[in-house]
Amino acid sequence: MLKKTVVADIIRNNIFFPAIVIISMSCARVGTPTGGPADSAPPVVRKCEPANRSIMFDSKNFEIYCDEFLQLKNPSTELIVSPPLKEKPEIILKGKSIKVKLLEKLQPNTTYTFNFGDAITDLHEGNPLKNFEYVVSTGTTIDSFTLTGIVTECFTLNIPKECVYILLHENLEDTAFRRSIPNFVGRTDEYGAFAIRNLKKDTFRLYALVDANSNLMFDQPTEKIGFADSILFIDESYYVPPTDTTTKTDSIMADTSAKDNETELIGYGTGNAYPDTAVRQQLQKNSKELILFLQEPKSDQYLKDYTRPEAGRLRVVFNETLADTLSFALLDTIVESKWFVIEPCGTLDTFDLWLLDSFLIKNEKIKMEFLYEKTDSNNYPYIFHDTLAFNYTFPKQQKQKKHKFADTTVVKKPRLVPVTNYPTGADIELSTKFNFITKTPVLNFDSTRFQLFKAEDSIETPVPFVIQRRIIESKDTFADLRRFELHCEWQENTSYKLIVLPHAFTDIYGLTNDTIIYKNKTRKLENYGTLYIDIQNISEPIIVQLLSTGFDVLTERHLISDEEISFEYLKPAEYKLKIIVDSNQNRKWDTGDFDQKRQPEKVIIYSEPIKIRANWDVELTWILR
């Protein structure tokens, strides 16, 4: 086979660094072009009263004057004040100016930043004056330390679609995040980047929050959060020098280029506001990365649903994996022999009870008591008793006509017909198994009733294989009652004949299969490509996942040390690679827990899509750091 070699040294943080220097403090917005030439320039600030970056500020309001008529868009949500105010300021539009009334007294010796996001736009085209900031100090100096960083989704490493607030708390206790507003606040832009400016020298806890109820506190179970592991020390290393443009904006004679530069100052690198390479490097050096996750709610175990989809099948569904053994008993009914077979699902939150007793199956109402573990208000476990009624409405039977002569028609006994992923004529993929699934649980399974032949030129040659129940790995490992897998070392471009003899499957009701014959052919090897990956510098257990471009997991490998692995028989397409650092070795990804100070398990995504071509090998070296 032809070979293509690609060597990649993946450093996870490098994926994000280009975004960190493109910072504007607002959430993503999408504009709709109207066609034809249009004014795309935002309004220009001509002056502010009192002047922007004033000290000893004691006014109850301030005004911003622009060069054209304005409109306001969502000012109550776009305006962010840092430190936050208890009472939102009143914003009044006055033609080409905006007046902001402060409804509470500002704290002494404090620098305040009023970030208007996309609230200020021109009247006709709606071009926003992005992230204009009005900065004042009630003391003798303006604080000039700046914190920058980026926020990414924990499992996909994507930029969050929601607006994420960045919170700084002087109170270092964990309860502050849940019970009090922060001392300083910022928000992410469309790149997931953030910058909080005009900070004082102090010690903080750093958090990220998708604020569902707009109170700047983590108090809703549906709120996504992120947090820094360590305490943040804001010191001289976070200093960002002011530029000359910050003083020009208070002059009516300031030119347009100066205004543009001040707007670009918000982005720290989107223009020429900071041509000093040393300053940019310092901003990157201190940048923080926050991983956004949804904490699993610590909810009580409860019964989510119960149904009777068939006369002989009862289903109970719990809200999460059952904590302990499920117990149940019939009420108002006495059955002498075993009357059920229980079939759990792989996640152990859903259970099917297949009825064996014909009296129960014909009964329209079955009353039962279920016992399962719950926790009380003090988080102590106890056994909860739940009474359920399973009802089933039988279809009405049509009345049979009477015949003059005796009906000699022989009624055939129902047969068990398994369904397979490869019916006769379907091409077999070399990487897959021959699977069977039955409608009802199989009580007796006889693997000797299967015969597999290679059929070439009218000659049938027996082929070795293994067929067994599918094994489900969950909290416990158990065999599936209705699914079976046939494993075989398939040869390419080869015809096969599989014979399933009678009584290979016998279900819980005694139904069995007739003879079934499948005739199939495998695909050619040249139709596939192979991916070889040499993974180096593995320091703890990892899960290597091969993904589709839509991030569906196709297959995975579990590794504990450096190893070269391969994904064979891949169809020509583009694929992605993901690594999960399986810190707790439970063979799955786990989200974070703020109360236990546990971050989500780390995810590393290969930066480039991997193109697989037919009859080609692709070799990668992935060095983890």
XYZ file of C-alpha atoms in Angstrom:
625
model
C 0.000 0.000 0.000
C 1.105 3.610 -0.599
C 2.167 5.538 2.494
C 1.775 9.116 3.607
C 3.655 10.255 6.702
C 2.672 13.201 8.884
C 4.548 14.100 12.060
C 2.810 16.366 14.569
C 4.008 17.717 17.892
C 0.825 18.791 19.579
C 0.987 21.318 22.373
C -2.525 21.871 23.536
C -2.202 25.484 24.635
C -0.818 26.551 21.289
C -4.204 25.913 19.744
C -5.630 28.829 21.687
C -2.831 31.437 21.700
C -3.771 33.096 18.406
C -7.177 33.925 19.884
C -5.827 35.494 23.077
C -4.500 38.586 21.328
C -7.868 39.230 19.670
C -9.826 40.465 22.629
C -12.966 42.602 22.671
C -15.203 42.499 25.670
C -18.595 41.520 24.247
C -20.551 38.459 23.308
C -20.739 37.312 19.705
C -23.130 39.167 17.436
C -24.244 38.271 13.911
C -25.123 41.048 11.441
C -27.315 40.772 8.364
C -26.107 42.547 5.208
C -28.812 44.611 3.503
C -27.169 44.932 0.089
C -25.694 47.946 -1.686
C -23.061 50.346 -0.373
C -23.620 51.201 3.253
C -21.894 53.091 6.017
C -19.933 50.510 8.023
C -18.094 52.924 10.309
C -19.147 52.980 13.972
C -19.869 56.223 15.817
C -16.832 58.156 17.048
C -16.612 59.472 20.604
C -15.872 63.204 20.502
C -15.769 63.896 24.226
C -16.958 62.745 27.642
C -18.128 64.864 30.588
C -16.535 64.390 33.063
C -13.528 63.419 30.948
C -12.752 59.761 30.368
C -10.135 58.472 32.837
C -10.949 61.208 35.339
C -9.728 60.932 38.923
C -11.461 62.151 42.102
C -14.764 61.407 40.352
C -17.759 62.429 42.500
C -20.456 63.082 39.916
C -23.848 61.352 39.905
C -23.858 61.043 36.123
C -21.700 61.311 33.013
C -22.302 61.952 29.308
C -20.729 60.550 26.145
C -20.836 62.719 22.982
C -20.455 61.185 19.512
C -20.174 62.498 15.936
C -23.581 61.231 14.722
C -27.068 60.370 15.900
C -27.229 57.248 18.011
C -29.498 54.443 19.055
C -29.201 52.046 21.997
C -29.521 48.262 21.717
C -30.121 46.216 24.857
C -28.271 48.680 27.100
C -29.371 46.973 30.324
C -27.637 43.730 29.326
C -24.788 45.123 27.215
C -23.485 47.543 29.854
C -21.122 45.904 32.329
C -19.854 47.879 35.292
C -16.751 46.674 37.112
C -16.811 46.610 40.112
C -20.515 45.723 39.779
C -23.173 48.088 41.123
C -26.206 46.917 43.065
C -28.451 49.325 41.146
C -28.146 49.337 37.362
C -27.430 52.845 36.021
C -30.131 54.634 34.057
C -29.117 55.224 30.417
C -30.757 58.098 28.528
C -30.377 58.628 24.772
C -30.144 62.268 23.699
C -29.609 62.487 19.927
C -25.819 62.349 19.468
C -25.093 61.778 23.155
C -25.807 59.339 25.954
C -26.342 60.289 29.564
C -25.721 57.737 32.301
C -27.260 58.360 35.718
C -25.732 56.545 38.669
C -28.358 55.382 41.159
C -25.975 54.635 44.013
C -22.897 56.177 45.582
C -19.585 54.822 44.304
C -17.028 53.326 46.663
C -14.115 55.541 47.673
C -10.643 55.095 46.161
C -11.952 52.709 43.507
C -11.465 52.562 39.740
C -14.715 51.918 37.841
C -14.966 50.644 34.269
C -18.224 51.070 32.291
C -18.075 48.732 29.270
C -20.945 49.359 26.834
C -20.474 46.197 24.743
C -22.517 46.597 21.544
C -25.093 48.911 23.106
C -24.026 52.125 21.316
C -24.748 52.085 17.561
C -25.363 54.677 14.862
C -28.969 55.527 14.134
C -29.335 54.418 10.524
C -27.010 51.448 9.928
C -26.773 50.082 13.461
C -22.950 49.932 13.389
C -21.840 49.288 16.987
C -19.175 51.208 18.830
C -17.741 47.967 20.156
C -16.785 47.788 23.790
C -16.371 51.460 24.433
C -15.154 51.887 28.002
C -15.638 54.875 30.243
C -13.149 54.711 33.115
C -13.063 56.870 36.238
C -11.551 56.692 39.711
C -13.022 57.992 42.944
C -9.460 58.205 44.280
C -6.280 59.901 43.159
C -5.111 57.187 40.716
C -6.546 54.885 38.086
C -5.639 51.228 38.587
C -3.869 49.851 35.522
C -3.465 46.084 35.913
C -5.048 43.845 33.268
C -6.076 40.188 33.291
C -6.565 38.405 29.951
C -7.482 34.860 29.063
C -9.711 32.506 27.145
C -12.631 30.198 27.917
C -13.265 26.895 26.116
C -15.863 24.151 26.399
C -14.550 21.230 28.420
C -15.441 18.305 26.147
C -15.131 19.793 22.657
C -12.650 22.636 23.337
C -14.953 24.814 21.226
C -15.543 28.497 21.848
C -18.657 28.830 24.041
C -21.753 29.905 22.135
C -23.113 31.631 25.212
C -21.830 34.843 26.734
C -19.546 33.881 29.629
C -18.951 36.229 32.552
C -15.511 36.319 34.155
C -15.654 36.956 37.885
C -12.945 38.025 40.343
C -13.644 37.588 44.068
C -11.550 39.094 46.833
C -13.316 36.699 49.218
C -11.309 33.513 48.757
C -13.925 31.239 50.357
C -15.781 28.849 48.027
C -19.131 30.154 49.234
C -18.468 33.585 47.673
C -19.052 32.199 44.166
C -22.517 31.021 45.202
C -23.626 33.778 47.589
C -22.124 37.129 46.633
C -21.465 39.272 43.581
C -17.839 39.558 42.421
C -15.508 42.475 43.037
C -14.643 42.712 39.336
C -16.381 41.360 36.247
C -15.739 40.956 32.526
C -17.103 38.818 29.702
C -15.907 36.820 26.743
C -16.007 37.956 23.137
C -16.836 35.988 20.005
C -13.439 34.265 20.228
C -13.965 33.124 23.810
C -11.314 35.636 24.916
C -11.635 38.121 27.770
C -9.823 41.070 29.299
C -10.579 42.726 32.630
C -8.775 46.044 32.873
C -8.166 48.675 35.517
C -7.592 46.129 38.273
C -5.903 46.891 41.554
C -3.063 44.943 43.127
C -4.754 42.218 45.163
C -5.461 38.509 45.606
C -8.494 36.921 43.919
C -10.371 33.768 43.066
C -11.091 33.516 39.335
C -14.341 32.040 37.968
C -16.279 31.742 34.701
C -20.083 31.675 34.670
C -22.871 31.338 32.108
C -25.305 33.360 34.192
C -28.808 31.950 33.737
C -30.554 34.454 36.034
C -28.317 37.525 35.629
C -27.214 37.841 39.270
C -23.487 37.084 38.800
C -23.688 34.130 41.214
C -23.478 30.372 40.692
C -26.866 29.423 42.075
C -28.592 27.473 39.283
C -27.955 23.794 38.437
C -28.136 24.591 34.700
C -25.365 27.203 34.847
C -22.059 26.290 33.234
C -19.018 27.252 35.268
C -15.236 27.245 35.254
C -12.691 27.991 37.940
C -8.949 28.475 38.353
C -7.274 25.876 40.549
C -5.065 28.333 42.372
C -5.393 31.772 43.900
C -4.699 34.625 41.484
C -2.147 37.267 42.527
C -2.544 40.491 40.554
C 0.750 42.376 40.811
C 3.090 44.527 38.740
C 3.487 41.763 36.139
C -0.098 42.500 35.062
C 0.617 46.175 34.457
C -0.421 47.570 31.072
C 0.698 51.144 30.333
C -1.942 53.599 29.117
C -1.585 54.937 25.576
C -1.712 58.497 24.361
C -5.032 57.798 22.675
C -6.810 57.562 26.029
C -6.384 61.288 26.613
C -7.188 62.411 23.072
C -10.780 61.196 23.284
C -11.670 64.001 25.662
C -10.865 66.611 23.067
C -13.421 67.687 20.503
C -10.561 68.183 18.063
C -9.312 64.579 18.353
C -9.016 62.970 14.924
C -10.768 59.796 13.786
C -7.613 57.694 13.728
C -7.055 58.407 17.398
C -10.594 57.238 18.147
C -10.073 54.040 16.205
C -6.921 53.354 18.164
C -8.744 53.756 21.455
C -11.366 51.244 20.373
C -8.591 48.867 19.375
C -7.072 49.246 22.820
C -9.958 47.120 24.066
C -8.722 44.290 21.870
C -5.019 44.468 22.819
C -3.749 43.638 19.394
C -6.596 44.023 16.886
C -4.914 47.209 15.673
C -1.857 49.248 16.549
C -2.843 50.276 20.065
C -0.004 48.135 21.453
C 2.791 47.895 18.888
C 5.190 47.141 21.744
C 6.007 43.437 21.374
C 7.100 43.200 25.012
C 3.667 44.346 26.196
C 1.899 41.777 24.016
C 4.171 39.009 25.226
C 3.494 40.024 28.829
C -0.254 39.834 28.223
C 0.108 36.337 26.772
C 2.406 35.213 29.574
C -0.184 36.005 32.241
C -3.209 34.817 30.249
C -5.470 32.351 32.007
C -7.387 29.476 30.464
C -10.700 28.515 32.025
C -12.486 25.289 31.120
C -16.264 25.636 31.041
C -18.333 22.691 32.249
C -21.781 21.764 33.477
C -21.591 20.269 36.923
C -23.614 17.111 37.404
C -26.401 17.934 39.862
C -26.300 15.982 43.101
C -29.902 14.928 42.733
C -31.816 12.352 44.654
C -32.496 9.014 43.014
C -36.087 8.891 41.758
C -38.310 6.979 39.376
C -38.546 9.015 36.186
C -41.075 6.948 34.240
C -42.808 3.580 34.089
C -44.698 2.045 31.162
C -46.079 -1.182 29.766
C -45.174 -1.081 26.054
C -46.313 -4.673 25.520
C -48.661 -6.977 27.417
C -45.719 -9.032 28.667
C -43.200 -6.240 29.178
C -42.965 -3.718 32.032
C -40.428 -0.882 31.945
C -39.118 1.331 34.753
C -36.809 4.296 34.081
C -34.786 6.081 36.788
C -33.245 9.548 36.542
C -29.707 8.154 36.827
C -27.767 4.938 37.271
C -29.382 2.949 40.045
C -27.340 3.332 43.214
C -28.156 -0.096 44.589
C -30.129 -3.261 43.894
C -33.681 -2.857 42.658
C -36.314 -4.873 44.543
C -39.949 -5.327 43.622
C -42.976 -7.487 44.383
C -46.464 -8.087 43.057
C -49.408 -6.692 45.001
C -52.888 -8.258 45.123
C -51.589 -11.187 43.053
C -50.069 -14.520 44.071
C -47.804 -16.335 41.606
C -46.240 -19.612 42.704
C -43.412 -19.957 40.166
C -40.858 -17.482 38.830
C -42.869 -14.896 36.946
C -40.315 -12.527 35.349
C -36.938 -12.070 33.618
C -35.228 -8.721 34.193
C -33.256 -7.036 31.412
C -31.111 -4.010 32.401
C -29.855 -1.450 29.906
C -26.157 -0.624 29.645
C -26.375 2.519 31.784
C -28.312 0.725 34.524
C -31.010 3.390 34.689
C -33.657 1.492 32.696
C -34.985 -1.999 33.422
C -37.396 -4.204 31.468
C -39.367 -6.870 33.308
C -40.468 -9.611 30.905
C -43.468 -11.474 32.289
C -43.434 -15.286 32.177
C -46.798 -16.029 33.784
C -49.653 -16.173 31.251
C -52.181 -14.948 33.827
C -50.148 -11.798 34.411
C -49.673 -11.218 30.695
C -53.442 -11.371 30.128
C -54.174 -9.104 33.095
C -55.039 -5.533 32.072
C -53.714 -4.088 35.339
C -50.665 -5.188 37.319
C -50.004 -3.525 40.659
C -46.479 -3.675 42.067
C -44.299 -2.329 44.844
C -40.759 -1.139 44.023
C -38.014 -0.638 46.593
C -34.902 1.402 45.789
C -32.396 3.609 47.578
C -32.925 7.363 48.031
C -31.330 9.988 50.278
C -33.027 12.216 52.825
C -32.490 15.947 53.444
C -29.393 15.145 55.521
C -27.949 13.071 52.667
C -28.482 9.777 54.501
C -29.604 6.788 52.403
C -32.875 5.019 53.026
C -35.077 2.511 51.182
C -38.016 4.138 49.434
C -41.250 2.197 48.776
C -43.070 3.076 45.563
C -46.424 1.579 44.464
C -47.003 1.434 40.695
C -49.876 0.271 38.486
C -48.982 -1.007 35.006
C -51.986 -0.894 32.671
C -52.358 -2.339 29.191
C -55.288 -2.067 26.778
C -55.658 -5.162 24.635
C -56.823 -4.658 21.040
C -60.373 -5.774 20.367
C -60.612 -9.157 18.646
C -62.852 -9.572 15.642
C -65.612 -12.154 15.950
C -64.942 -15.262 13.889
C -67.635 -16.486 11.491
C -69.043 -19.952 12.078
C -68.287 -22.512 9.356
C -70.527 -25.414 8.364
C -67.559 -27.685 8.216
C -64.680 -28.114 10.648
C -61.673 -25.843 10.020
C -58.721 -28.115 9.256
C -56.181 -25.261 8.862
C -52.982 -26.023 10.747
C -51.892 -23.043 12.839
C -48.124 -22.758 12.802
C -46.374 -22.027 16.067
C -44.728 -18.582 16.077
C -41.022 -18.649 15.349
C -38.163 -16.589 16.743
C -36.617 -14.520 13.948
C -33.377 -12.717 14.853
C -32.505 -9.473 13.089
C -28.950 -8.985 11.789
C -26.856 -6.079 10.580
C -25.915 -8.083 7.480
C -28.929 -9.558 5.693
C -28.232 -11.721 2.650
C -26.559 -9.740 -0.125
C -25.137 -6.980 2.078
C -21.397 -6.314 1.867
C -19.524 -7.108 5.086
C -17.179 -4.413 6.373
C -13.859 -6.000 7.328
C -13.748 -4.187 10.661
C -17.180 -5.217 11.932
C -18.886 -8.172 13.583
C -21.917 -10.122 12.418
C -24.557 -9.052 14.964
C -27.909 -10.540 15.919
C -30.725 -9.108 18.009
C -33.920 -10.888 19.072
C -37.255 -9.341 19.972
C -37.454 -11.174 23.293
C -34.770 -12.330 25.781
C -33.039 -15.571 24.816
C -33.021 -18.205 27.544
C -30.987 -20.886 25.760
C -28.286 -20.086 23.224
C -26.474 -22.920 21.416
C -23.321 -21.773 19.627
C -22.885 -25.227 18.055
C -25.934 -24.524 15.872
C -23.961 -21.998 13.793
C -21.903 -22.904 10.724
C -19.735 -20.482 8.738
C -18.217 -21.321 5.361
C -16.032 -19.584 2.849
C -17.807 -20.136 -0.448
C -15.492 -19.894 -3.474
C -16.020 -21.595 -6.852
C -18.850 -23.784 -5.461
C -16.501 -25.076 -2.762
C -17.529 -24.448 0.846
C -14.688 -24.408 3.372
C -15.413 -24.191 7.106
C -14.138 -21.007 8.742
C -13.262 -20.612 12.448
C -15.349 -18.082 14.361
C -16.661 -17.266 17.810
C -20.244 -16.300 18.588
C -21.317 -15.124 22.020
C -23.635 -12.823 23.880
C -22.639 -9.181 23.745
C -20.868 -8.123 26.939
C -22.006 -4.834 28.485
C -19.485 -2.954 30.593
C -21.119 -0.514 32.982
C -20.995 -0.209 36.757
C -21.149 -3.988 36.542
C -20.243 -6.285 33.663
C -23.032 -8.504 32.365
C -24.159 -10.387 29.249
C -26.879 -8.963 27.032
C -30.061 -11.065 26.918
C -31.028 -10.192 23.343
C -27.837 -9.257 21.455
C -25.183 -11.593 20.053
C -21.895 -11.041 18.210
C -20.112 -13.293 15.720
C -16.346 -12.625 15.583
C -14.375 -13.739 12.529
C -11.104 -12.826 10.838
C -12.738 -11.801 7.574
C -10.754 -12.094 4.367
C -11.121 -9.371 1.789
C -13.270 -9.783 -1.321
C -14.476 -13.189 -0.163
C -17.921 -14.809 -0.254
C -19.259 -16.325 2.978
C -22.200 -18.511 3.853
C -23.575 -18.524 7.386
C -26.091 -21.180 8.430
C -28.106 -20.811 11.620
C -29.662 -24.182 12.433
C -32.955 -24.653 14.313
C -32.858 -24.170 18.094
C -29.805 -21.908 17.988
C -31.922 -19.333 19.834
C -34.690 -20.268 22.275
C -36.411 -17.404 24.036
C -38.034 -17.239 27.487
C -41.385 -18.339 26.011
C -39.963 -21.434 24.304
C -39.998 -19.944 20.812
C -37.065 -20.940 18.618
C -35.721 -20.185 15.165
C -35.999 -22.109 11.919
C -33.017 -22.658 9.632
C -31.657 -19.321 8.390
C -29.034 -18.942 5.660
C -27.060 -15.749 5.015
C -24.926 -15.244 1.908
C -22.605 -12.238 1.949
C -19.344 -10.972 0.554
C -16.616 -8.877 2.180
C -15.340 -5.642 0.674
C -11.939 -5.347 -1.009
C -8.976 -4.277 1.138
C -8.128 -1.593 -1.389
C -11.369 0.148 -0.446
C -9.918 1.038 2.981
C -7.140 3.105 4.477
C -5.206 2.620 7.729
C -4.189 5.142 10.361
C -1.085 4.479 12.478
C -0.466 6.715 15.515
C 2.686 6.714 17.652
C 1.558 8.355 20.904
C 4.433 9.506 23.101
C 4.896 11.026 26.540
C 1.843 9.373 28.122
C 2.030 10.065 31.864
C -1.380 8.723 32.963
C -4.154 6.555 31.488
C -5.740 7.967 28.337
C -8.581 7.143 25.974
C -7.782 7.661 22.294
C -10.932 8.194 20.240
C -11.356 8.158 16.478
C -14.152 10.566 15.562
C -16.168 11.467 12.522
C -16.100 15.104 11.396
C -19.339 15.471 13.336
C -17.476 14.298 16.489
C -19.294 10.959 16.707
C -17.105 8.336 18.384
C -16.337 5.557 15.887
C -13.915 3.520 17.983
C -11.486 3.997 20.845
C -8.384 2.566 22.501
C -7.302 2.640 26.158
C -3.597 3.212 26.838
C -1.490 3.513 29.985
C 1.937 4.107 28.413
C 3.579 5.131 25.148
C 2.355 2.920 22.342
C 1.866 2.775 18.596
C -1.731 1.950 17.735
C -3.616 1.531 14.486
C -7.143 2.076 13.241
C -7.654 -0.287 10.328
C -10.265 -0.735 7.602
C -11.231 2.932 7.547
C -13.490 4.151 4.774
C -12.128 7.062 2.714
C -13.186 10.192 4.607
C -11.968 12.850 7.000
C -11.592 11.890 10.659
C -10.679 13.588 13.912
C -8.697 12.376 16.918
C -9.397 13.073 20.570
C -7.566 12.070 23.733
C -9.280 11.942 27.121
C -6.993 11.873 30.144
C -8.758 9.203 32.182
C -7.566 10.343 35.612
C -9.864 8.074 37.624
C -9.452 5.124 35.205
C -13.183 4.487 34.819
C -12.840 4.254 31.026
C -15.043 7.287 30.331
C -14.885 11.080 30.448
C -16.025 12.786 33.661
C -17.124 16.378 34.122
C -15.885 18.649 36.900
C -17.126 19.233 40.427
C -16.755 22.678 41.977
C -17.480 21.502 45.521
C -14.708 18.905 45.328
C -12.386 21.271 43.436
C -12.149 18.768 40.602
C -11.659 19.990 37.056
C -13.222 18.109 34.122
C -10.965 15.388 32.810
C -8.610 16.891 30.260
C -9.412 16.620 26.588
C -6.873 17.053 23.792
C -8.053 17.284 20.198
C -5.725 16.786 17.273
C -5.535 20.157 15.567
C -6.001 19.039 11.956
C -8.554 16.718 10.347
C -7.034 13.460 9.129
C -7.817 12.553 5.550
C -7.960 8.824 4.843
C -7.778 7.682 1.234
C -8.450 4.233 -0.169
C -5.392 1.980 -0.245
C -3.279 4.472 1.741
C -1.611 4.385 5.140
C -1.319 7.548 7.243
C 1.298 7.625 10.002
C 1.250 10.187 12.822
C 3.493 10.887 15.788
C 1.541 12.573 18.585
C 3.707 13.934 21.399
C 1.696 14.909 24.462
C 2.875 17.777 26.633
